[in-house]
Structures are given as structure tokens and as C-alpha cells.
PDB file of C-alpha atoms in Angstrom:
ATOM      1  CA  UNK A  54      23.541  -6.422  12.544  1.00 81.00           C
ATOM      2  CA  UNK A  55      21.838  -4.164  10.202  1.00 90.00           C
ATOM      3  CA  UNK A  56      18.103  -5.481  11.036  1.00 90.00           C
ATOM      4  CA  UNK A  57      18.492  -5.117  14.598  1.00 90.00           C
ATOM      5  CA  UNK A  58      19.642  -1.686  14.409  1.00 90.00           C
ATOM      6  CA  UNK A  59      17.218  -0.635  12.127  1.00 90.00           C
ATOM      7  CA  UNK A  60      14.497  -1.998  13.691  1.00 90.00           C
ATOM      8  CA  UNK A  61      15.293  -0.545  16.964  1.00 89.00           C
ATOM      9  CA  UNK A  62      16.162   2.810  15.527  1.00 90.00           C
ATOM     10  CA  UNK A  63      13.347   3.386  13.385  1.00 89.00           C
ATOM     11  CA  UNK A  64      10.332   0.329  14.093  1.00 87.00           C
ATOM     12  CA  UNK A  65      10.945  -0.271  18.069  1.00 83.00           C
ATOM     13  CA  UNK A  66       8.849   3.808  18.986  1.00 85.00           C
ATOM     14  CA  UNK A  67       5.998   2.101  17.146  1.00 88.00           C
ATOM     15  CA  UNK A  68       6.180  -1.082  19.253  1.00 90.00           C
ATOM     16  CA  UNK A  69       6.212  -2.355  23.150  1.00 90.00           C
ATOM     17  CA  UNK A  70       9.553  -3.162  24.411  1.00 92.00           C
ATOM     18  CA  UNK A  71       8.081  -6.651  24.444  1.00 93.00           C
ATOM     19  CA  UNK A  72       7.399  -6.478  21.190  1.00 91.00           C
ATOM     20  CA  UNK A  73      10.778  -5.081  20.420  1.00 89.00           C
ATOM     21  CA  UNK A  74      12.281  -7.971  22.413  1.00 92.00           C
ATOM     22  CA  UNK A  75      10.604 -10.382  20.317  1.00 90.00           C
ATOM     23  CA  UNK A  76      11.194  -9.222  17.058  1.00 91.00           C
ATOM     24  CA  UNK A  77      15.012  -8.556  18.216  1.00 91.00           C
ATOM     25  CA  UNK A  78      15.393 -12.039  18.620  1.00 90.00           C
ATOM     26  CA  UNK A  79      13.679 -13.211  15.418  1.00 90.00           C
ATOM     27  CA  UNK A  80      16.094 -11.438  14.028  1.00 90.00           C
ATOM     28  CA  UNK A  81      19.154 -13.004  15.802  1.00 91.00           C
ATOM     29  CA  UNK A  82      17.799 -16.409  15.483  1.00 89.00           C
ATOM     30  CA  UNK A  83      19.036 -19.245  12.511  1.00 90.00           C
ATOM     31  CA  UNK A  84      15.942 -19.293  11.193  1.00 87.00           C
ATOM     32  CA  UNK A  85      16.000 -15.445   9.789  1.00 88.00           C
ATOM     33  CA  UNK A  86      19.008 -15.944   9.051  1.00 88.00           C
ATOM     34  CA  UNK A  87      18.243 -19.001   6.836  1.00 87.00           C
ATOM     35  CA  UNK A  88      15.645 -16.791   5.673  1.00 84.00           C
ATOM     36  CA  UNK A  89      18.036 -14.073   4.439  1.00 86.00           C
ATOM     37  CA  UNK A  90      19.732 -16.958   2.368  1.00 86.00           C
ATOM     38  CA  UNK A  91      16.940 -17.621   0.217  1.00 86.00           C
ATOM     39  CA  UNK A  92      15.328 -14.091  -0.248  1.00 89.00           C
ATOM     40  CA  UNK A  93      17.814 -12.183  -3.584  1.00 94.00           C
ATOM     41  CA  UNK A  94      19.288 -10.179  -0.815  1.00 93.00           C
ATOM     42  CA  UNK A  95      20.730  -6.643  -2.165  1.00 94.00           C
ATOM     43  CA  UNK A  96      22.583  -4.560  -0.106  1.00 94.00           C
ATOM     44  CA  UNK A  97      23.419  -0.915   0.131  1.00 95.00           C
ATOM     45  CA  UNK A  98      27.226  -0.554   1.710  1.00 96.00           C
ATOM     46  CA  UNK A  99      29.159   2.499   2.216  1.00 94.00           C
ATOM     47  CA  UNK A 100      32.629   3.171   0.818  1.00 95.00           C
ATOM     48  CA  UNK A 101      34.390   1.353   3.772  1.00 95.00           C
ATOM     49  CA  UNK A 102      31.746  -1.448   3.674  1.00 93.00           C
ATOM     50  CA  UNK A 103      29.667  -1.233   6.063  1.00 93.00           C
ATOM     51  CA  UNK A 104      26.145  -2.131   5.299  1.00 94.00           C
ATOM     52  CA  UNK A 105      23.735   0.662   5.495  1.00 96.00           C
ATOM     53  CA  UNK A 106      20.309  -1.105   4.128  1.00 95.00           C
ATOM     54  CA  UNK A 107      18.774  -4.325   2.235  1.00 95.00           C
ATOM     55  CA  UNK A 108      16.178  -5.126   0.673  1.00 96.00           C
ATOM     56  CA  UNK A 109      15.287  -8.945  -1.118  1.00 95.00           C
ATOM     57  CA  UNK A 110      12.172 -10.636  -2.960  1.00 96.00           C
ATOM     58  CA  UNK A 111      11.396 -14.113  -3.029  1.00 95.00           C
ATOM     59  CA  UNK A 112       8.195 -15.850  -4.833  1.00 95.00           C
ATOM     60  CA  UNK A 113       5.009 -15.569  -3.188  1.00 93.00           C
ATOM     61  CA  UNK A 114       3.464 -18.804  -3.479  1.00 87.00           C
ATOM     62  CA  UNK A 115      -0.058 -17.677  -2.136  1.00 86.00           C
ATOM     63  CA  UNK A 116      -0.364 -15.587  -5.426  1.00 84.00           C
ATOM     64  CA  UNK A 117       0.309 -16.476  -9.226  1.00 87.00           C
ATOM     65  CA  UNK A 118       3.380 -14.557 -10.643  1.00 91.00           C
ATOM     66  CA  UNK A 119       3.489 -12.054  -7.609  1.00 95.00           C
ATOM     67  CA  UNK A 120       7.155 -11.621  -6.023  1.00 96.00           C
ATOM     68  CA  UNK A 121       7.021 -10.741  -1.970  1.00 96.00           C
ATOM     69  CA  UNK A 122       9.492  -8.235  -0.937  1.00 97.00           C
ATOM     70  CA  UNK A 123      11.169  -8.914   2.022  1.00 95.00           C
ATOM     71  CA  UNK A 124      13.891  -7.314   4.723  1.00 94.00           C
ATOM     72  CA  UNK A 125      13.983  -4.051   3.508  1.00 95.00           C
ATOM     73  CA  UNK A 126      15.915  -2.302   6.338  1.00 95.00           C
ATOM     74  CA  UNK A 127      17.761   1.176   6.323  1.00 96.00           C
ATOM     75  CA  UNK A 128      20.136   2.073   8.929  1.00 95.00           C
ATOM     76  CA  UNK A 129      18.178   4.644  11.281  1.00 94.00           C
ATOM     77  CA  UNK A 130      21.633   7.369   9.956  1.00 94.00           C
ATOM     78  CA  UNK A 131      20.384   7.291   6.317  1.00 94.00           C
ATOM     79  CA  UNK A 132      16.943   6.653   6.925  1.00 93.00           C
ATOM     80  CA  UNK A 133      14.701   9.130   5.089  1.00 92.00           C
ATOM     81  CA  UNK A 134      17.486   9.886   2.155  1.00 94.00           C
ATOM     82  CA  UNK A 135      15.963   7.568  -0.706  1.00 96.00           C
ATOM     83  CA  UNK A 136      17.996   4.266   0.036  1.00 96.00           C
ATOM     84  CA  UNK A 137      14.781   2.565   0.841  1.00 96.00           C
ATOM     85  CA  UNK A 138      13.230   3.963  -1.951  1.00 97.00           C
ATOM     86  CA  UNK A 139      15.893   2.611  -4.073  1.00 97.00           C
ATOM     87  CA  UNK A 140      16.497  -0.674  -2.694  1.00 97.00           C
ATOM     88  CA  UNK A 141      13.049  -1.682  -3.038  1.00 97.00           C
ATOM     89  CA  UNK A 142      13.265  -0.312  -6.960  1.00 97.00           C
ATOM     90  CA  UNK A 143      16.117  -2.691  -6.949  1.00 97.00           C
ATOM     91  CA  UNK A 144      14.238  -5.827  -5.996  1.00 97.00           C
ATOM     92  CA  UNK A 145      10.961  -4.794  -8.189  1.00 96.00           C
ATOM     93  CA  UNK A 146      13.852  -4.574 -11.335  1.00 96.00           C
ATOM     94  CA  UNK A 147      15.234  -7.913 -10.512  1.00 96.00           C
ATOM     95  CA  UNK A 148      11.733 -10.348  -9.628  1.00 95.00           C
ATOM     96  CA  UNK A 149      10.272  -8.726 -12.755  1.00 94.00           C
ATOM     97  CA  UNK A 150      13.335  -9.841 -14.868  1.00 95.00           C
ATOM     98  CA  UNK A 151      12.610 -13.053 -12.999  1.00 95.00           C
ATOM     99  CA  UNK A 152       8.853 -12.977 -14.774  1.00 94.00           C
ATOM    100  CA  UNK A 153       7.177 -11.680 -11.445  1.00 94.00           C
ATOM    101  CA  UNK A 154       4.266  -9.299 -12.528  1.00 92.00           C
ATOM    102  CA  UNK A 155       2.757  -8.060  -9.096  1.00 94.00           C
ATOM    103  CA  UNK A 156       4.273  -7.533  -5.839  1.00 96.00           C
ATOM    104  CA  UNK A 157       3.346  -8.142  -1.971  1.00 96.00           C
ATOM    105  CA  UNK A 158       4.723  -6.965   0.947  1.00 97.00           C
ATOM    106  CA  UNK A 159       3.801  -8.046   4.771  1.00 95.00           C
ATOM    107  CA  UNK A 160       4.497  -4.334   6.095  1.00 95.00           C
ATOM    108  CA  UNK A 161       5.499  -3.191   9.759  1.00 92.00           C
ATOM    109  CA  UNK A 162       2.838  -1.117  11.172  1.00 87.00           C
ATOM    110  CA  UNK A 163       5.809   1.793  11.011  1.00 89.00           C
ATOM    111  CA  UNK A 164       6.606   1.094   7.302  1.00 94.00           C
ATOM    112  CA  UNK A 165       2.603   1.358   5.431  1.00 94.00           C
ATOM    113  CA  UNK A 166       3.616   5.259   4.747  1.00 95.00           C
ATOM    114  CA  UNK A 167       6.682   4.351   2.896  1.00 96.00           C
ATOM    115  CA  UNK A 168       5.440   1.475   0.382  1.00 97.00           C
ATOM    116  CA  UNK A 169       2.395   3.657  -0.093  1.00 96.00           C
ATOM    117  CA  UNK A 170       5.083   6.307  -1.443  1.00 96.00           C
ATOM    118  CA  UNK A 171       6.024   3.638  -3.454  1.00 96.00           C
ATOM    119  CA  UNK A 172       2.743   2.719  -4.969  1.00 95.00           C
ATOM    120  CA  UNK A 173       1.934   0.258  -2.734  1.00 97.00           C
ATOM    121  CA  UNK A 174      -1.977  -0.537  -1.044  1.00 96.00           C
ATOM    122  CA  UNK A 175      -3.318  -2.014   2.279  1.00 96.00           C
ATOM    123  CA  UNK A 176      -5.109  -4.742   1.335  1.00 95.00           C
ATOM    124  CA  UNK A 177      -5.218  -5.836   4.866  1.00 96.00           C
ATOM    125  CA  UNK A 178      -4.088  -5.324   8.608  1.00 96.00           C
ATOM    126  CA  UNK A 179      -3.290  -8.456  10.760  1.00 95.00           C
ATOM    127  CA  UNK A 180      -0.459  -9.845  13.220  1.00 95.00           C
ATOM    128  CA  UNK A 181       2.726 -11.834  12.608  1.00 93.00           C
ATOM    129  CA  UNK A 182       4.453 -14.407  15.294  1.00 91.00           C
ATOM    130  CA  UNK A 183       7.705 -13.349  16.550  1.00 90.00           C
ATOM    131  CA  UNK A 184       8.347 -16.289  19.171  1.00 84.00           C
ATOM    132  CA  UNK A 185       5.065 -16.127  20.541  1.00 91.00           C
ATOM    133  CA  UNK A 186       4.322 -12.109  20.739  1.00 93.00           C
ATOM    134  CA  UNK A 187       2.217 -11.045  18.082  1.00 93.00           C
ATOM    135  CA  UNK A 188       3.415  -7.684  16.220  1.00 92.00           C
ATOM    136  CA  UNK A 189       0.904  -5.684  14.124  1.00 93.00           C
ATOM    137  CA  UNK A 190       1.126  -5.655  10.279  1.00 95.00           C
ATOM    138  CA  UNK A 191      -0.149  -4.411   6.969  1.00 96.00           C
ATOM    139  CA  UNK A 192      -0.507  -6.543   3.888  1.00 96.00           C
ATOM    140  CA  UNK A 193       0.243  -4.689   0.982  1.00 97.00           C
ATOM    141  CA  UNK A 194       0.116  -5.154  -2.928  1.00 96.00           C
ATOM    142  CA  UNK A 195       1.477  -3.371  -6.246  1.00 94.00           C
ATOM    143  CA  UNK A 196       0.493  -4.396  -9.199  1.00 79.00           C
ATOM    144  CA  UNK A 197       2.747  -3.510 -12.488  1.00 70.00           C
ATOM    145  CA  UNK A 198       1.115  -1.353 -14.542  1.00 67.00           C
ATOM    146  CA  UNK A 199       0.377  -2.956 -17.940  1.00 60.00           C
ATOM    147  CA  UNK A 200       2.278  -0.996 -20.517  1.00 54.00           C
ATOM    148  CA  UNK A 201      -0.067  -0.398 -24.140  1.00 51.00           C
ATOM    149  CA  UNK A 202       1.829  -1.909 -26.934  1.00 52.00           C
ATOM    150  CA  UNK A 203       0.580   0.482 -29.130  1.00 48.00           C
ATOM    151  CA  UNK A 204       1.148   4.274 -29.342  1.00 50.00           C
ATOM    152  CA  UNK A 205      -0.628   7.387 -30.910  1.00 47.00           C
ATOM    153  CA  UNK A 206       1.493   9.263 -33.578  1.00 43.00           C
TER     154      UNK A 206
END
């Protein structure tokens, strides 16, 4: 599975192997998977279909009109090209079509660089429960910039 390698390949230096184990089998278990179901999954494959990255959004129901994204994973062989960059664009486009106006992300302590390329900003560090081991995280936030509705000539 994409997740697994990903996280393995590009998250599990920035981890303890019992951290790695943990989050591993997150990922493998039904509840992710259920998770995966109800999170506007888009995926990035390659010509003979393989999938090389996702990234989804769902509501965030802690925050008024503010879309969380969610599994954004790039396999660790086109890590670094963009596809992140672009899948995340991707689920921005479609939860603000949905009427989402901000957006929060739970990041892995390896991923804060990447979604502060992206306009992302730590709003705060804490831990989140993968069967019992707790793995260190950022909470981030991006607000969409409020566009003027009038222009200078």
C-alpha cells in the first residue's frame, strides 16, 4: 500500500521503529481504511496504474467552514518532484468548491516544512494515538486569502 511505503520511505528516519510499528499498523487496520472512504480521496497514478500519491479533505468539525486535509502521501520515488505540492492544490480546489474557506492539517513532525511551502502555519505541536504509541505532530492552518472585489483602473 501506498501509505505504508511512504511512510516508511520518507516519515519512519524521523520516528522510532516503535513508532514506525505503530503507525504501520494504523495504517493496515479497517479503521484507516474506513477512514480513506470518507475523506474525497484523489490519487496520483502512473501510466500503468500504479498509485504514486494521495491526498483527501474532509470537514473539520472543530472549526466553522474550515476543510482538514488528510492522507497526503507521495511514494518515497517521486517524492520531492511537486506531486505533493499538487495533490494538496487538488484538495484545496475541490473543499473550496465545496464552500470550505480555511484549511487544517494535523502534520507529521517530517511533513511541517512542506505545508509551510504551501502556505501553511504551526499553530500548535502535540501527539496523536497510533494503538497506544504516541507520534509527534504539528497542527497547522491556511486561511484563503480574501480576494478585493474591487480593482484600481
Amino acid at each position: 500500500m501506498l501509505h505504508k511505503t511512504a511512510w516508511l520511505g520518507i516519515a519512519g528516519a524521523h520516528h522510532s521503529t516503535v513508532q514506525n510499528k505503530a503507525h504501520v499498523a494504523l495504517i493496515e487496520s479497517d479503521v484507516y481504511a474506513s477512514a480513506l472512504l470518507s475523506n474525497n480521496l484523489l490519487l496520483a497514478r502512473s501510466a500503468d496504474g500504479s498509485v504514486l500519491g494521495s491526498a483527501g479533505w474532509c470537514p473539520y468539525d472543530a472549526a466553522h467552514n474550515t476543510a482538514r486535509i488528510r492522507k497526503v502521501f507521495v511514494h518515497p520515488e517521486h517524492a520531492g518532484g511537486g506531486l505533493g505540492r499538487t495533490l494538496v492544490d487538488a484538495a484545496e480546489r475541490d473543499a473550496r468548491s465545496a464552500g470550505y474557506t480555511s484549511f487544517y492539517v494535523r502534520a507529521n513532525a517530517n511533513a511541517e516544512p512542506f505545508y509551510a511551502r504551501l502556505g501553511y502555519r504551526a499553530v500548535k505541536r502535540g501527539e496523536m494515538d497510533a494503538n497506544g504509541t504516541a507520534l509527534p505532530v504539528i497542527f497547522m492552518e491556511k486561511p484563503i486569502p480574501e480576494v478585493s472585489g474591487a480593482q484600481d483602473a
